[in-house]
PDB file of C-alpha atoms and ligand atoms in Angstrom:
ATOM      1  CA  UNK A   1       0.310  -0.005  -0.091  1.00 97.00           C
ATOM      2  CA  UNK A   2       2.784   2.526   0.913  1.00 98.00           C
ATOM      3  CA  UNK A   3       6.403   1.858  -0.890  1.00 98.00           C
ATOM      4  CA  UNK A   4       9.104   4.150  -0.396  1.00 98.00           C
ATOM      5  CA  UNK A   5      12.123   3.671  -2.958  1.00 98.00           C
ATOM      6  CA  UNK A   6      15.638   4.930  -2.460  1.00 98.00           C
ATOM      7  CA  UNK A   7      14.052   7.737  -0.071  1.00 98.00           C
ATOM      8  CA  UNK A   8      16.758  10.553   1.098  1.00 98.00           C
ATOM      9  CA  UNK A   9      15.813  13.236   3.335  1.00 98.00           C
ATOM     10  CA  UNK A  10      18.037  16.102   4.495  1.00 98.00           C
ATOM     11  CA  UNK A  11      17.768  18.997   6.545  1.00 97.00           C
ATOM     12  CA  UNK A  12      20.708  21.668   5.440  1.00 96.00           C
ATOM     13  CA  UNK A  13      23.925  19.645   5.796  1.00 96.00           C
ATOM     14  CA  UNK A  14      22.442  17.168   7.860  1.00 97.00           C
ATOM     15  CA  UNK A  15      21.471  13.944   6.155  1.00 97.00           C
ATOM     16  CA  UNK A  16      18.687  12.192   8.235  1.00 98.00           C
ATOM     17  CA  UNK A  17      17.388   9.456   5.872  1.00 98.00           C
ATOM     18  CA  UNK A  18      19.581   7.566   3.512  1.00 98.00           C
ATOM     19  CA  UNK A  19      18.539   5.194   0.757  1.00 98.00           C
ATOM     20  CA  UNK A  20      15.563   3.629   2.406  1.00 98.00           C
ATOM     21  CA  UNK A  21      13.557   1.314   0.241  1.00 98.00           C
ATOM     22  CA  UNK A  22      10.616  -0.682   1.713  1.00 98.00           C
ATOM     23  CA  UNK A  23       7.013  -1.667   1.148  1.00 97.00           C
ATOM     24  CA  UNK A  24       4.149  -1.788   3.392  1.00 98.00           C
ATOM     25  CA  UNK A  25       1.224  -4.041   2.283  1.00 98.00           C
ATOM     26  CA  UNK A  26      -2.074  -3.472   2.690  1.00 97.00           C
ATOM     27  CA  UNK A  27      -2.997  -4.547   6.052  1.00 97.00           C
ATOM     28  CA  UNK A  28      -0.125  -5.023   7.337  1.00 98.00           C
ATOM     29  CA  UNK A  29       1.478  -3.772  10.689  1.00 98.00           C
ATOM     30  CA  UNK A  30       4.910  -2.303  10.630  1.00 98.00           C
ATOM     31  CA  UNK A  31       6.712  -1.356  13.829  1.00 98.00           C
ATOM     32  CA  UNK A  32       9.453   1.186  13.392  1.00 98.00           C
ATOM     33  CA  UNK A  33      12.224   1.039  16.297  1.00 98.00           C
ATOM     34  CA  UNK A  34      15.735   2.442  16.503  1.00 97.00           C
ATOM     35  CA  UNK A  35      17.675   4.778  18.407  1.00 96.00           C
ATOM     36  CA  UNK A  36      16.678   8.376  19.233  1.00 96.00           C
ATOM     37  CA  UNK A  37      17.580  10.433  16.659  1.00 97.00           C
ATOM     38  CA  UNK A  38      17.864   7.733  13.784  1.00 98.00           C
ATOM     39  CA  UNK A  39      15.314   9.159  11.563  1.00 98.00           C
ATOM     40  CA  UNK A  40      12.303   7.137  12.696  1.00 98.00           C
ATOM     41  CA  UNK A  41       9.915  10.401  12.796  1.00 98.00           C
ATOM     42  CA  UNK A  42      11.102  11.830   9.362  1.00 98.00           C
ATOM     43  CA  UNK A  43      10.949   8.714   7.912  1.00 98.00           C
ATOM     44  CA  UNK A  44       7.166   8.434   9.114  1.00 98.00           C
ATOM     45  CA  UNK A  45       6.235  12.066   8.231  1.00 97.00           C
ATOM     46  CA  UNK A  46       7.584  11.602   4.558  1.00 97.00           C
ATOM     47  CA  UNK A  47       5.180   8.741   4.126  1.00 96.00           C
ATOM     48  CA  UNK A  48       2.433  10.971   4.258  1.00 93.00           C
ATOM     49  CA  UNK A  49       4.255  14.045   2.763  1.00 94.00           C
ATOM     50  CA  UNK A  50       4.412  15.978   6.294  1.00 94.00           C
ATOM     51  CA  UNK A  51       7.914  16.030   4.828  1.00 95.00           C
ATOM     52  CA  UNK A  52       9.099  16.280   1.467  1.00 95.00           C
ATOM     53  CA  UNK A  53      12.076  13.782   0.419  1.00 96.00           C
ATOM     54  CA  UNK A  54      15.195  15.202  -0.792  1.00 97.00           C
ATOM     55  CA  UNK A  55      15.126  12.391  -3.350  1.00 97.00           C
ATOM     56  CA  UNK A  56      13.420   9.017  -3.845  1.00 98.00           C
ATOM     57  CA  UNK A  57      10.092   8.185  -4.354  1.00 97.00           C
ATOM     58  CA  UNK A  58       6.951   7.386  -2.234  1.00 97.00           C
ATOM     59  CA  UNK A  59       4.082   5.199  -3.617  1.00 97.00           C
ATOM     60  CA  UNK A  60       0.599   5.048  -2.242  1.00 97.00           C
ATOM     61  CA  UNK A  61      -1.634   2.220  -3.921  1.00 95.00           C
ATOM     62  CA  UNK A  62       1.026   2.302  -6.694  1.00 95.00           C
ATOM     63  CA  UNK A  63       0.729   5.978  -7.488  1.00 95.00           C
ATOM     64  CA  UNK A  64       3.863   8.293  -6.942  1.00 96.00           C
ATOM     65  CA  UNK A  65       2.976  10.780  -4.783  1.00 95.00           C
ATOM     66  CA  UNK A  66       6.341  12.437  -4.291  1.00 95.00           C
ATOM     67  CA  UNK A  67       5.748  15.535  -6.108  1.00 91.00           C
ATOM     68  CA  UNK A  68       2.142  15.785  -5.446  1.00 91.00           C
ATOM     69  CA  UNK A  69       0.485  19.089  -5.620  1.00 91.00           C
ATOM     70  CA  UNK A  70      -1.232  20.956  -2.436  1.00 91.00           C
ATOM     71  CA  UNK A  71      -4.693  19.137  -3.391  1.00 91.00           C
ATOM     72  CA  UNK A  72      -3.167  16.147  -3.783  1.00 92.00           C
ATOM     73  CA  UNK A  73      -1.350  16.212  -0.849  1.00 93.00           C
ATOM     74  CA  UNK A  74      -4.289  17.019   1.255  1.00 91.00           C
ATOM     75  CA  UNK A  75      -5.906  13.763   0.065  1.00 92.00           C
ATOM     76  CA  UNK A  76      -2.807  11.505   0.796  1.00 92.00           C
ATOM     77  CA  UNK A  77      -2.962  12.971   4.412  1.00 92.00           C
ATOM     78  CA  UNK A  78      -6.890  12.043   4.748  1.00 93.00           C
ATOM     79  CA  UNK A  79      -5.990   8.749   3.499  1.00 96.00           C
ATOM     80  CA  UNK A  80      -2.759   8.155   5.336  1.00 97.00           C
ATOM     81  CA  UNK A  81      -3.637   9.627   9.121  1.00 96.00           C
ATOM     82  CA  UNK A  82      -1.065  10.555  11.591  1.00 97.00           C
ATOM     83  CA  UNK A  83      -1.285   9.901  15.427  1.00 97.00           C
ATOM     84  CA  UNK A  84       1.222  11.891  17.258  1.00 97.00           C
ATOM     85  CA  UNK A  85       3.168  11.496  20.745  1.00 96.00           C
ATOM     86  CA  UNK A  86       1.274  14.798  21.978  1.00 96.00           C
ATOM     87  CA  UNK A  87      -2.116  13.789  20.861  1.00 94.00           C
ATOM     88  CA  UNK A  88      -2.824  17.281  18.989  1.00 95.00           C
ATOM     89  CA  UNK A  89      -6.266  17.506  20.038  1.00 97.00           C
ATOM     90  CA  UNK A  90      -8.026  21.338  19.433  1.00 97.00           C
ATOM     91  CA  UNK A  91      -8.197  22.200  23.359  1.00 97.00           C
ATOM     92  CA  UNK A  92     -11.075  24.855  22.437  1.00 97.00           C
ATOM     93  CA  UNK A  93     -13.402  21.777  21.251  1.00 98.00           C
ATOM     94  CA  UNK A  94     -15.197  18.876  22.985  1.00 98.00           C
ATOM     95  CA  UNK A  95     -14.214  15.631  22.144  1.00 98.00           C
ATOM     96  CA  UNK A  96     -16.934  15.337  19.612  1.00 98.00           C
ATOM     97  CA  UNK A  97     -15.903  18.576  18.268  1.00 98.00           C
ATOM     98  CA  UNK A  98     -12.526  17.427  17.793  1.00 98.00           C
ATOM     99  CA  UNK A  99     -13.752  14.055  15.842  1.00 98.00           C
ATOM    100  CA  UNK A 100     -16.500  15.875  13.526  1.00 98.00           C
ATOM    101  CA  UNK A 101     -14.445  19.377  12.585  1.00 97.00           C
ATOM    102  CA  UNK A 102     -12.377  17.701   9.581  1.00 96.00           C
ATOM    103  CA  UNK A 103     -15.207  14.899   8.427  1.00 97.00           C
ATOM    104  CA  UNK A 104     -17.423  18.017   8.126  1.00 97.00           C
ATOM    105  CA  UNK A 105     -15.275  20.350   6.720  1.00 95.00           C
ATOM    106  CA  UNK A 106     -13.190  18.297   4.548  1.00 92.00           C
ATOM    107  CA  UNK A 107     -15.134  14.996   3.718  1.00 93.00           C
ATOM    108  CA  UNK A 108     -18.343  16.946   3.600  1.00 95.00           C
ATOM    109  CA  UNK A 109     -20.417  14.937   6.141  1.00 97.00           C
ATOM    110  CA  UNK A 110     -23.315  16.530   7.545  1.00 97.00           C
ATOM    111  CA  UNK A 111     -23.035  17.069  11.013  1.00 97.00           C
ATOM    112  CA  UNK A 112     -25.588  14.591  12.164  1.00 97.00           C
ATOM    113  CA  UNK A 113     -23.615  11.942  10.157  1.00 97.00           C
ATOM    114  CA  UNK A 114     -20.099  12.965  11.491  1.00 98.00           C
ATOM    115  CA  UNK A 115     -21.673  12.901  15.037  1.00 98.00           C
ATOM    116  CA  UNK A 116     -23.052   9.296  14.643  1.00 98.00           C
ATOM    117  CA  UNK A 117     -19.688   8.308  13.387  1.00 97.00           C
ATOM    118  CA  UNK A 118     -17.809   9.848  16.068  1.00 98.00           C
ATOM    119  CA  UNK A 119     -19.982   8.352  19.012  1.00 98.00           C
ATOM    120  CA  UNK A 120     -19.407   4.788  17.196  1.00 97.00           C
ATOM    121  CA  UNK A 121     -15.700   5.377  17.251  1.00 98.00           C
ATOM    122  CA  UNK A 122     -15.792   6.822  20.516  1.00 98.00           C
ATOM    123  CA  UNK A 123     -17.477   3.327  21.847  1.00 97.00           C
ATOM    124  CA  UNK A 124     -14.571   1.558  20.259  1.00 96.00           C
ATOM    125  CA  UNK A 125     -12.158   3.217  22.423  1.00 97.00           C
ATOM    126  CA  UNK A 126     -13.887   2.844  25.410  1.00 96.00           C
ATOM    127  CA  UNK A 127     -14.863   6.409  25.508  1.00 97.00           C
ATOM    128  CA  UNK A 128     -18.548   6.746  24.597  1.00 96.00           C
ATOM    129  CA  UNK A 129     -19.247   8.625  27.803  1.00 97.00           C
ATOM    130  CA  UNK A 130     -16.610  11.380  27.053  1.00 98.00           C
ATOM    131  CA  UNK A 131     -18.302  12.900  24.111  1.00 98.00           C
ATOM    132  CA  UNK A 132     -19.146  16.331  25.644  1.00 98.00           C
ATOM    133  CA  UNK A 133     -16.078  17.146  27.505  1.00 98.00           C
ATOM    134  CA  UNK A 134     -13.070  19.164  26.827  1.00 98.00           C
ATOM    135  CA  UNK A 135      -9.740  17.658  26.077  1.00 98.00           C
ATOM    136  CA  UNK A 136      -8.511  19.324  29.661  1.00 97.00           C
ATOM    137  CA  UNK A 137     -10.799  16.940  31.849  1.00 97.00           C
ATOM    138  CA  UNK A 138      -9.069  13.767  30.057  1.00 97.00           C
ATOM    139  CA  UNK A 139      -5.906  11.882  31.280  1.00 97.00           C
ATOM    140  CA  UNK A 140      -3.114  11.374  28.616  1.00 97.00           C
ATOM    141  CA  UNK A 141      -4.323   7.942  27.871  1.00 97.00           C
ATOM    142  CA  UNK A 142      -7.854   8.927  27.296  1.00 98.00           C
ATOM    143  CA  UNK A 143      -6.614  11.999  25.238  1.00 98.00           C
ATOM    144  CA  UNK A 144      -4.695   9.420  22.922  1.00 98.00           C
ATOM    145  CA  UNK A 145      -7.650   7.361  22.549  1.00 98.00           C
ATOM    146  CA  UNK A 146     -10.006  10.194  21.563  1.00 98.00           C
ATOM    147  CA  UNK A 147      -6.816  11.452  19.049  1.00 98.00           C
ATOM    148  CA  UNK A 148      -6.919   7.673  17.364  1.00 98.00           C
ATOM    149  CA  UNK A 149     -10.677   7.937  16.967  1.00 98.00           C
ATOM    150  CA  UNK A 150     -10.494  11.134  15.517  1.00 98.00           C
ATOM    151  CA  UNK A 151      -8.054   9.955  12.932  1.00 98.00           C
ATOM    152  CA  UNK A 152     -10.236   7.034  12.353  1.00 98.00           C
ATOM    153  CA  UNK A 153     -13.192   9.399  11.640  1.00 97.00           C
ATOM    154  CA  UNK A 154     -11.461  10.073   8.507  1.00 96.00           C
ATOM    155  CA  UNK A 155     -11.752   6.691   7.287  1.00 96.00           C
ATOM    156  CA  UNK A 156      -8.172   6.375   6.291  1.00 97.00           C
ATOM    157  CA  UNK A 157      -6.739   3.527   4.697  1.00 97.00           C
ATOM    158  CA  UNK A 158      -3.424   3.584   6.763  1.00 98.00           C
ATOM    159  CA  UNK A 159      -2.414   5.175  10.203  1.00 98.00           C
ATOM    160  CA  UNK A 160       0.854   6.186  11.226  1.00 98.00           C
ATOM    161  CA  UNK A 161       1.760   6.231  14.741  1.00 98.00           C
ATOM    162  CA  UNK A 162       4.634   8.294  16.051  1.00 98.00           C
ATOM    163  CA  UNK A 163       5.546   7.021  19.634  1.00 98.00           C
ATOM    164  CA  UNK A 164       1.679   7.418  20.559  1.00 98.00           C
ATOM    165  CA  UNK A 165       2.598   5.933  24.399  1.00 98.00           C
ATOM    166  CA  UNK A 166       5.916   7.819  24.907  1.00 97.00           C
ATOM    167  CA  UNK A 167       4.132  10.753  26.672  1.00 96.00           C
ATOM    168  CA  UNK A 168       1.865   8.693  28.664  1.00 96.00           C
ATOM    169  CA  UNK A 169       2.350   7.710  32.603  1.00 94.00           C
ATOM    170  CA  UNK A 170       2.968   4.252  32.749  1.00 94.00           C
ATOM    171  CA  UNK A 171      -0.215   3.052  33.966  1.00 94.00           C
ATOM    172  CA  UNK A 172      -2.025   4.730  30.913  1.00 96.00           C
ATOM    173  CA  UNK A 173       0.345   2.867  28.304  1.00 97.00           C
ATOM    174  CA  UNK A 174      -1.587  -0.305  28.213  1.00 97.00           C
ATOM    175  CA  UNK A 175      -5.213   1.296  27.333  1.00 97.00           C
ATOM    176  CA  UNK A 176      -3.621   2.802  24.446  1.00 98.00           C
ATOM    177  CA  UNK A 177      -1.720  -0.160  23.199  1.00 98.00           C
ATOM    178  CA  UNK A 178      -5.079  -2.253  23.754  1.00 97.00           C
ATOM    179  CA  UNK A 179      -6.749   0.103  21.340  1.00 97.00           C
ATOM    180  CA  UNK A 180      -3.882  -0.166  18.740  1.00 98.00           C
ATOM    181  CA  UNK A 181      -4.049  -3.926  19.139  1.00 97.00           C
ATOM    182  CA  UNK A 182      -7.596  -4.199  18.392  1.00 96.00           C
ATOM    183  CA  UNK A 183      -7.136  -1.884  15.742  1.00 97.00           C
ATOM    184  CA  UNK A 184      -4.467  -4.198  13.912  1.00 96.00           C
ATOM    185  CA  UNK A 185      -7.037  -6.989  13.581  1.00 94.00           C
ATOM    186  CA  UNK A 186      -9.394  -4.798  11.704  1.00 94.00           C
ATOM    187  CA  UNK A 187      -7.361  -4.737   8.358  1.00 94.00           C
ATOM    188  CA  UNK A 188      -6.200  -1.244   8.681  1.00 97.00           C
ATOM    189  CA  UNK A 189      -2.630  -1.007   7.502  1.00 98.00           C
ATOM    190  CA  UNK A 190      -0.459   0.814  10.510  1.00 98.00           C
ATOM    191  CA  UNK A 191       3.005   1.871  10.887  1.00 98.00           C
ATOM    192  CA  UNK A 192       4.208   2.590  14.382  1.00 98.00           C
ATOM    193  CA  UNK A 193       7.031   4.071  15.711  1.00 98.00           C
ATOM    194  CA  UNK A 194       7.436   2.761  19.295  1.00 97.00           C
ATOM    195  CA  UNK A 195       9.960   1.605  22.188  1.00 96.00           C
ATOM    196  CA  UNK A 196       7.457  -0.735  23.623  1.00 96.00           C
ATOM    197  CA  UNK A 197       9.390  -3.969  22.453  1.00 96.00           C
ATOM    198  CA  UNK A 198       6.590  -6.241  23.704  1.00 95.00           C
ATOM    199  CA  UNK A 199       4.157  -4.945  21.686  1.00 97.00           C
ATOM    200  CA  UNK A 200       6.101  -4.585  18.717  1.00 97.00           C
ATOM    201  CA  UNK A 201       6.671  -8.131  18.840  1.00 97.00           C
ATOM    202  CA  UNK A 202       3.224  -9.076  19.672  1.00 97.00           C
ATOM    203  CA  UNK A 203       1.415  -6.941  17.373  1.00 97.00           C
ATOM    204  CA  UNK A 204       3.683  -6.292  14.256  1.00 98.00           C
ATOM    205  CA  UNK A 205       3.916  -8.542  11.277  1.00 98.00           C
ATOM    206  CA  UNK A 206       7.524  -6.774  10.298  1.00 98.00           C
ATOM    207  CA  UNK A 207      10.083  -4.605  12.128  1.00 98.00           C
ATOM    208  CA  UNK A 208      12.076  -1.905  10.493  1.00 98.00           C
ATOM    209  CA  UNK A 209      15.115  -1.101  12.450  1.00 98.00           C
ATOM    210  CA  UNK A 210      16.669   2.266  11.577  1.00 98.00           C
ATOM    211  CA  UNK A 211      20.195   3.454  12.418  1.00 97.00           C
ATOM    212  CA  UNK A 212      21.722   6.934  11.688  1.00 97.00           C
ATOM    213  CA  UNK A 213      19.017   7.151   8.702  1.00 98.00           C
ATOM    214  CA  UNK A 214      19.570   3.647   7.526  1.00 98.00           C
ATOM    215  CA  UNK A 215      17.034   0.866   7.086  1.00 98.00           C
ATOM    216  CA  UNK A 216      19.589  -1.742   8.875  1.00 97.00           C
ATOM    217  CA  UNK A 217      16.798  -4.587   9.481  1.00 97.00           C
ATOM    218  CA  UNK A 218      13.539  -5.087   7.804  1.00 97.00           C
ATOM    219  CA  UNK A 219      12.433  -8.670   9.234  1.00 97.00           C
ATOM    220  CA  UNK A 220       9.589 -10.438  11.045  1.00 97.00           C
ATOM    221  CA  UNK A 221       9.588  -9.974  14.904  1.00 97.00           C
ATOM    222  CA  UNK A 222      10.610 -13.377  15.205  1.00 97.00           C
ATOM    223  CA  UNK A 223      13.877 -12.893  13.248  1.00 97.00           C
ATOM    224  CA  UNK A 224      14.183  -9.639  14.397  1.00 97.00           C
ATOM    225  CA  UNK A 225      14.224 -10.173  18.364  1.00 96.00           C
ATOM    226  CA  UNK A 226      15.839 -13.721  18.450  1.00 95.00           C
ATOM    227  CA  UNK A 227      18.489 -13.284  15.945  1.00 94.00           C
ATOM    228  CA  UNK A 228      19.379  -9.699  14.876  1.00 94.00           C
ATOM    229  CA  UNK A 229      21.764  -9.776  12.134  1.00 94.00           C
ATOM    230  CA  UNK A 230      23.203  -6.288  12.398  1.00 95.00           C
ATOM    231  CA  UNK A 231      25.499  -5.156  15.761  1.00 96.00           C
ATOM    232  CA  UNK A 232      23.692  -2.016  15.840  1.00 96.00           C
ATOM    233  CA  UNK A 233      20.291  -3.917  16.616  1.00 96.00           C
ATOM    234  CA  UNK A 234      22.147  -6.359  19.013  1.00 96.00           C
ATOM    235  CA  UNK A 235      23.355  -3.264  20.719  1.00 95.00           C
ATOM    236  CA  UNK A 236      20.112  -1.762  20.680  1.00 95.00           C
ATOM    237  CA  UNK A 237      18.174  -4.706  21.975  1.00 94.00           C
ATOM    238  CA  UNK A 238      20.611  -5.438  24.779  1.00 93.00           C
ATOM    239  CA  UNK A 239      19.760  -1.679  25.984  1.00 90.00           C
ATOM    240  CA  UNK A 240      16.119  -2.123  25.586  1.00 84.00           C
ATOM    241  CA  UNK A 241      15.259  -5.592  26.614  1.00 73.00           C
TER     242      UNK A 241
HETATM  243  P1  ADP B 301      13.874   9.989  15.659  1.00 97.59           P
HETATM  244  O1  ADP B 301      12.356  10.083  15.514  1.00 97.59           O
HETATM  245  O2  ADP B 301      14.306   8.681  15.329  1.00 97.59           O
HETATM  246  O3  ADP B 301      14.268  10.511  17.117  1.00 97.59           O
HETATM  247  P2  ADP B 301      14.240  12.317  13.959  1.00 97.59           P
HETATM  248  O4  ADP B 301      13.530  11.475  12.452  1.00 97.59           O
HETATM  249  O5  ADP B 301      13.078  13.051  14.802  1.00 97.59           O
HETATM  250  O6  ADP B 301      14.442  10.964  14.731  1.00 97.59           O
HETATM  251  O7  ADP B 301      15.401  12.964  13.824  1.00 97.59           O
HETATM  252  C1  ADP B 301      16.318  12.565  13.148  1.00 97.59           C
HETATM  253  C2  ADP B 301      17.306  13.838  12.920  1.00 97.59           C
HETATM  254  O8  ADP B 301      17.036  14.911  12.212  1.00 97.59           O
HETATM  255  C3  ADP B 301      17.883  14.245  14.102  1.00 97.59           C
HETATM  256  O9  ADP B 301      19.213  14.877  14.390  1.00 97.59           O
HETATM  257  C4  ADP B 301      16.917  15.608  14.060  1.00 97.59           C
HETATM  258  O10 ADP B 301      17.531  16.685  15.146  1.00 97.59           O
HETATM  259  C5  ADP B 301      16.970  15.744  12.850  1.00 97.59           C
HETATM  260  N1  ADP B 301      15.912  16.830  12.162  1.00 97.59           N
HETATM  261  C6  ADP B 301      14.523  16.134  12.324  1.00 97.59           C
HETATM  262  N2  ADP B 301      13.643  17.024  11.810  1.00 97.59           N
HETATM  263  C7  ADP B 301      14.189  18.181  11.629  1.00 97.59           C
HETATM  264  C8  ADP B 301      14.007  19.512  10.743  1.00 97.59           C
HETATM  265  N3  ADP B 301      12.673  19.726  10.660  1.00 97.59           N
HETATM  266  N4  ADP B 301      14.821  20.465  10.747  1.00 97.59           N
HETATM  267  C9  ADP B 301      16.522  20.092  11.290  1.00 97.59           C
HETATM  268  N5  ADP B 301      16.740  18.802  11.571  1.00 97.59           N
HETATM  269  C10 ADP B 301      15.596  18.046  11.842  1.00 97.59           C
HETATM  270 MG1   MG B 302      10.785  10.650  16.620  1.00 97.59          MG
END
């Protein structure tokens, strides 16, 4: 569904992504792991054109989107949603307001349609009773579940997660991972940057390991965790596990 072909990204003189080629198939769940600063966020952001690659190509559903114009970029971001570490909820809107804004504005849903859909999704993330509250009244875990539900309200084909549990207190990590686990069984395509190794091993179909901007390993979780090929991955896992 999403393909990167010889992807490079530099910020000025800093080469952040170097020659990354990989493919995420429809319905696949891919975990992206690696040391801090290795380019994980930049890679994820290139996949839905929040960053423009310096060279190389991104394909979505077979279509080269690398040089997409403004309208097309909007469509790509609708189709490939993003969930951030810090939730990015609109503070001045209720949960329902957060979840219906883009579906009404961008997808042209009626208010009633958007609300019905939002309520259904809130139920799915276990927050049916929070429709009318403001984000400040929610815990971190609840905020992130709302953010996930809000992304789903756009009916994306794929969701990208950038360390969705890293900003959470430990006791709230599980409720968010559980939502993502159940999402993974629905057939939606997912790419998840995470430091939760147990989760990655259990839920991902594939692990991408980045180090200093290079895709060093692209393997099944069993292969990666039991028999990493690169010294960098071995060192990384020793620290993490
Ligand atoms: P990770 O998510 O793996 O921690 P990032 O993709 O955030 O890594 O960052 C990789 C490198 O690129 C880091 O050195 C970071 O400082 C740099 N970087 C990321 N975004 C920008 C930017 N917008 N401008 C300049 N440098 C950036
Ligand atoms: Mg990052």
